[in-house]
Amino acid sequence: MELSETHTLPVSQQRAWEALNDTDILHACIPGCETIEADGEHAYNVVLSASVGPVKARFKGRMQLTDIEAPNTYTIVFEGQGGAAGFGKGTTRVTLAPEGDEATRLEYTASAQIGGKLAQIGSRLVDGAARKLAGEFFKRLGVQLGGDAGATAAPAVSEPAADETMPQNSESHEAADGESGGDAPKRKKSWTAWISKS
């Protein structure tokens, strides 16, 4: 399988590079990602769930960054096992280039091999699923980079945490409800942070 695409990120090249090396941001952006943890220098263990056509599986894999030339380019060497669903392995070459002061062009070329049930469902379905996953990743990455630094920290878990603690303090509920949508990052801070400001 071969896949090559170009995307524009709404931040400087240095900020884009930092984001692509930030496990919290990657965890929030990789579709189906359950965990991503450092495993030595420039290496990560990843667990994710994915569906490719009729095949659904939980994959455990490892990513290693090589040929690193910060903040311009690196190569991702990856391999993953999905049990009966099969396996995947390959490489992705990522290149960043500035487009003005506040935008970055990201180009990547991926080459992968698959086996097991994944190899039996046909290259068209596999390619389509890969493009869809890549598209969702860059959509999420754009959202993450579009906000301020405080908005990039796992927004999916911050709201439930607030719901669990807020009922003990009705004043904080009113303060949060009174804020406009433009102040959304403030609402995602914990109640202890809110109290310390008052």
mmCIF file of C-alpha atoms in Angstrom:
data_model
loop_
_atom_site.group_PDB
_atom_site.id
_atom_site.type_symbol
_atom_site.label_atom_id
_atom_site.label_comp_id
_atom_site.label_asym_id
_atom_site.label_seq_id
_atom_site.Cartn_x
_atom_site.Cartn_y
_atom_site.Cartn_z
ATOM 1 C CA MET A 1 0.000 0.000 0.000
ATOM 2 C CA GLU A 2 1.290 3.456 -0.937
ATOM 3 C CA LEU A 3 -0.177 6.718 0.321
ATOM 4 C CA SER A 4 1.056 10.264 -0.280
ATOM 5 C CA GLU A 5 -0.658 13.503 0.752
ATOM 6 C CA THR A 6 -0.015 17.158 1.540
ATOM 7 C CA HIS A 7 -1.696 19.194 4.285
ATOM 8 C CA THR A 8 -1.396 22.776 5.535
ATOM 9 C CA LEU A 9 -1.180 23.293 9.295
ATOM 10 C CA PRO A 10 -2.205 26.691 10.778
ATOM 11 C CA VAL A 11 0.964 27.186 12.835
ATOM 12 C CA SER A 12 4.670 27.889 12.424
ATOM 13 C CA GLN A 13 6.998 25.078 11.396
ATOM 14 C CA GLN A 14 8.526 24.856 14.882
ATOM 15 C CA ARG A 15 5.095 24.576 16.519
ATOM 16 C CA ALA A 16 4.043 21.905 14.021
ATOM 17 C CA TRP A 17 7.202 19.930 14.742
ATOM 18 C CA GLU A 18 6.615 20.140 18.492
ATOM 19 C CA ALA A 19 3.021 18.966 18.091
ATOM 20 C CA LEU A 20 4.040 15.969 15.990
ATOM 21 C CA ASN A 21 6.393 14.945 18.799
ATOM 22 C CA ASP A 22 3.927 15.533 21.657
ATOM 23 C CA THR A 23 2.348 12.275 22.889
ATOM 24 C CA ASP A 24 -0.668 14.077 24.412
ATOM 25 C CA ILE A 25 -1.503 15.736 21.098
ATOM 26 C CA LEU A 26 -0.885 12.537 19.126
ATOM 27 C CA HIS A 27 -3.119 10.582 21.508
ATOM 28 C CA ALA A 28 -5.921 13.086 20.954
ATOM 29 C CA CYS A 29 -5.485 13.068 17.163
ATOM 30 C CA ILE A 30 -4.900 9.427 16.200
ATOM 31 C CA PRO A 31 -8.332 7.848 15.520
ATOM 32 C CA GLY A 32 -9.029 4.947 17.870
ATOM 33 C CA CYS A 33 -5.858 5.530 19.888
ATOM 34 C CA GLU A 34 -6.135 4.079 23.396
ATOM 35 C CA THR A 35 -2.597 4.645 24.613
ATOM 36 C CA ILE A 36 0.697 6.018 23.313
ATOM 37 C CA GLU A 37 3.716 5.783 25.586
ATOM 38 C CA ALA A 38 7.406 6.519 25.161
ATOM 39 C CA ASP A 39 9.565 3.409 24.830
ATOM 40 C CA GLY A 40 13.128 4.656 24.755
ATOM 41 C CA GLU A 41 14.485 7.549 22.724
ATOM 42 C CA HIS A 42 12.273 8.507 19.766
ATOM 43 C CA ALA A 43 10.189 5.339 20.139
ATOM 44 C CA TYR A 44 6.584 4.775 21.229
ATOM 45 C CA ASN A 45 4.307 1.868 22.078
ATOM 46 C CA VAL A 46 0.807 2.372 20.693
ATOM 47 C CA VAL A 47 -2.512 0.605 21.269
ATOM 48 C CA LEU A 48 -5.430 1.489 19.011
ATOM 49 C CA SER A 49 -8.705 0.089 17.717
ATOM 50 C CA ALA A 50 -9.501 0.297 14.028
ATOM 51 C CA SER A 51 -11.986 -0.966 11.456
ATOM 52 C CA VAL A 52 -10.985 -1.798 7.908
ATOM 53 C CA GLY A 53 -14.036 -2.893 5.946
ATOM 54 C CA PRO A 54 -15.545 -5.855 7.832
ATOM 55 C CA VAL A 55 -12.429 -6.367 9.942
ATOM 56 C CA LYS A 56 -12.374 -4.750 13.368
ATOM 57 C CA ALA A 57 -9.436 -5.231 15.684
ATOM 58 C CA ARG A 58 -7.341 -3.867 18.506
ATOM 59 C CA PHE A 59 -3.778 -3.335 17.382
ATOM 60 C CA LYS A 60 -0.678 -3.190 19.534
ATOM 61 C CA GLY A 61 2.354 -1.732 17.853
ATOM 62 C CA ARG A 62 5.527 0.279 18.020
ATOM 63 C CA MET A 63 6.684 3.433 16.240
ATOM 64 C CA GLN A 64 10.334 4.416 15.898
ATOM 65 C CA LEU A 65 11.424 7.825 14.597
ATOM 66 C CA THR A 66 14.553 7.726 12.446
ATOM 67 C CA ASP A 67 16.461 10.037 10.068
ATOM 68 C CA ILE A 68 15.476 12.963 12.274
ATOM 69 C CA GLU A 69 16.356 16.440 11.003
ATOM 70 C CA ALA A 70 14.468 18.788 13.323
ATOM 71 C CA PRO A 71 12.315 20.716 12.541
ATOM 72 C CA ASN A 72 12.225 19.615 8.901
ATOM 73 C CA THR A 73 11.782 15.882 8.500
ATOM 74 C CA TYR A 74 11.764 12.419 10.011
ATOM 75 C CA THR A 75 10.846 8.863 9.100
ATOM 76 C CA ILE A 76 8.380 6.782 11.124
ATOM 77 C CA VAL A 77 9.052 3.040 11.115
ATOM 78 C CA PHE A 78 6.010 1.189 12.426
ATOM 79 C CA GLU A 79 4.718 -2.314 13.013
ATOM 80 C CA GLY A 80 1.575 -3.591 14.676
ATOM 81 C CA GLN A 81 -0.208 -6.834 15.480
ATOM 82 C CA GLY A 82 -3.981 -7.201 15.509
ATOM 83 C CA GLY A 83 -4.315 -10.855 16.461
ATOM 84 C CA ALA A 84 -6.507 -12.795 14.041
ATOM 85 C CA ALA A 85 -7.123 -9.608 12.046
ATOM 86 C CA GLY A 86 -3.533 -9.640 10.882
ATOM 87 C CA PHE A 87 -0.578 -7.307 11.015
ATOM 88 C CA GLY A 88 0.789 -4.168 9.429
ATOM 89 C CA LYS A 89 4.258 -2.721 9.059
ATOM 90 C CA GLY A 90 5.912 -0.032 7.026
ATOM 91 C CA THR A 91 7.433 3.434 6.945
ATOM 92 C CA THR A 92 6.214 7.013 6.615
ATOM 93 C CA ARG A 93 8.427 9.908 5.555
ATOM 94 C CA VAL A 94 7.204 13.243 6.958
ATOM 95 C CA THR A 95 8.496 16.601 5.694
ATOM 96 C CA LEU A 96 7.650 20.077 7.006
ATOM 97 C CA ALA A 97 8.211 23.356 5.168
ATOM 98 C CA PRO A 98 7.166 26.905 6.124
ATOM 99 C CA GLU A 99 4.390 28.688 4.254
ATOM 100 C CA GLY A 100 4.784 32.209 5.568
ATOM 101 C CA ASP A 101 5.241 32.877 9.275
ATOM 102 C CA GLU A 102 2.135 31.158 10.597
ATOM 103 C CA ALA A 103 1.505 28.156 8.356
ATOM 104 C CA THR A 104 3.352 24.947 7.561
ATOM 105 C CA ARG A 105 3.089 22.567 4.645
ATOM 106 C CA LEU A 106 3.258 18.935 5.737
ATOM 107 C CA GLU A 107 3.952 16.267 3.143
ATOM 108 C CA TYR A 108 4.085 12.572 3.861
ATOM 109 C CA THR A 109 4.597 9.385 1.897
ATOM 110 C CA ALA A 110 3.648 6.090 3.515
ATOM 111 C CA SER A 111 4.455 2.581 2.400
ATOM 112 C CA ALA A 112 2.957 -0.390 4.229
ATOM 113 C CA GLN A 113 2.596 -4.140 4.075
ATOM 114 C CA ILE A 114 -0.312 -5.998 5.631
ATOM 115 C CA GLY A 115 -1.082 -9.648 6.304
ATOM 116 C CA GLY A 116 -3.806 -11.902 7.702
ATOM 117 C CA LYS A 117 -7.479 -10.997 7.240
ATOM 118 C CA LEU A 118 -6.509 -7.433 6.380
ATOM 119 C CA ALA A 119 -4.702 -8.657 3.267
ATOM 120 C CA GLN A 120 -7.739 -10.679 2.186
ATOM 121 C CA ILE A 121 -10.282 -7.858 2.042
ATOM 122 C CA GLY A 122 -8.737 -6.108 -0.937
ATOM 123 C CA SER A 123 -6.406 -3.195 -1.482
ATOM 124 C CA ARG A 124 -9.225 -0.781 -2.395
ATOM 125 C CA LEU A 125 -10.858 -1.110 1.032
ATOM 126 C CA VAL A 126 -7.511 -0.935 2.817
ATOM 127 C CA ASP A 127 -6.423 2.166 0.889
ATOM 128 C CA GLY A 128 -9.780 3.829 1.509
ATOM 129 C CA ALA A 129 -9.617 3.124 5.237
ATOM 130 C CA ALA A 130 -6.038 4.427 5.425
ATOM 131 C CA ARG A 131 -6.985 7.671 3.674
ATOM 132 C CA LYS A 132 -9.972 8.109 5.956
ATOM 133 C CA LEU A 133 -7.846 7.601 9.086
ATOM 134 C CA ALA A 134 -5.201 10.005 7.793
ATOM 135 C CA GLY A 135 -7.847 12.592 6.955
ATOM 136 C CA GLU A 136 -9.364 12.337 10.429
ATOM 137 C CA PHE A 137 -5.915 12.619 12.030
ATOM 138 C CA PHE A 138 -5.100 15.857 10.214
ATOM 139 C CA LYS A 139 -8.568 17.263 10.875
ATOM 140 C CA ARG A 140 -8.082 16.683 14.605
ATOM 141 C CA LEU A 141 -4.529 17.992 14.470
ATOM 142 C CA GLY A 142 -5.738 21.205 12.845
ATOM 143 C CA VAL A 143 -8.280 21.651 15.655
ATOM 144 C CA GLN A 144 -5.637 21.012 18.301
ATOM 145 C CA LEU A 145 -3.221 23.491 16.750
ATOM 146 C CA GLY A 146 -5.946 26.056 16.159
ATOM 147 C CA GLY A 147 -6.531 26.557 19.893
ATOM 148 C CA ASP A 148 -4.226 27.965 22.555
ATOM 149 C CA ALA A 149 -1.850 25.777 24.561
ATOM 150 C CA GLY A 150 -4.432 25.124 27.257
ATOM 151 C CA ALA A 151 -6.924 23.761 24.742
ATOM 152 C CA THR A 152 -4.640 20.986 23.517
ATOM 153 C CA ALA A 153 -4.751 18.910 26.680
ATOM 154 C CA ALA A 154 -7.230 16.056 26.176
ATOM 155 C CA PRO A 155 -10.483 18.069 25.948
ATOM 156 C CA ALA A 156 -12.521 14.849 25.792
ATOM 157 C CA VAL A 157 -11.886 14.053 29.463
ATOM 158 C CA SER A 158 -11.949 17.553 30.927
ATOM 159 C CA GLU A 159 -15.705 18.138 30.631
ATOM 160 C CA PRO A 160 -16.773 14.944 32.510
ATOM 161 C CA ALA A 161 -14.256 15.784 35.241
ATOM 162 C CA ALA A 162 -15.896 19.195 35.641
ATOM 163 C CA ASP A 163 -19.361 17.597 35.790
ATOM 164 C CA GLU A 164 -18.262 15.348 38.645
ATOM 165 C CA THR A 165 -16.887 18.147 40.808
ATOM 166 C CA MET A 166 -19.016 21.168 39.951
ATOM 167 C CA PRO A 167 -22.249 20.168 41.806
ATOM 168 C CA GLN A 168 -20.433 20.710 45.113
ATOM 169 C CA ASN A 169 -19.976 24.386 44.194
ATOM 170 C CA SER A 170 -22.977 26.051 42.554
ATOM 171 C CA GLU A 171 -21.116 29.337 42.148
ATOM 172 C CA SER A 172 -18.666 27.720 39.759
ATOM 173 C CA HIS A 173 -21.560 26.355 37.685
ATOM 174 C CA GLU A 174 -22.922 29.843 37.215
ATOM 175 C CA ALA A 175 -19.538 31.218 36.278
ATOM 176 C CA ALA A 176 -19.008 28.545 33.662
ATOM 177 C CA ASP A 177 -22.508 28.923 32.234
ATOM 178 C CA GLY A 178 -22.075 32.678 31.948
ATOM 179 C CA GLU A 179 -18.972 32.446 29.809
ATOM 180 C CA SER A 180 -19.249 32.837 26.079
ATOM 181 C CA GLY A 181 -18.162 30.227 23.538
ATOM 182 C CA GLY A 182 -15.021 32.243 22.881
ATOM 183 C CA ASP A 183 -13.927 31.531 26.432
ATOM 184 C CA ALA A 184 -14.307 27.770 26.024
ATOM 185 C CA PRO A 185 -10.702 26.975 27.048
ATOM 186 C CA LYS A 186 -11.375 28.635 30.421
ATOM 187 C CA ARG A 187 -14.311 26.301 31.026
ATOM 188 C CA LYS A 188 -12.060 23.299 30.561
ATOM 189 C CA LYS A 189 -9.848 24.176 33.506
ATOM 190 C CA SER A 190 -10.435 22.253 36.718
ATOM 191 C CA TRP A 191 -12.561 23.673 39.513
ATOM 192 C CA THR A 192 -9.444 24.080 41.690
ATOM 193 C CA ALA A 193 -7.954 26.402 39.082
ATOM 194 C CA TRP A 194 -11.214 28.394 39.064
ATOM 195 C CA ILE A 195 -11.189 28.740 42.863
ATOM 196 C CA SER A 196 -7.579 29.896 42.910
ATOM 197 C CA LYS A 197 -8.486 32.762 40.565
ATOM 198 C CA SER A 198 -11.437 33.958 42.674
#
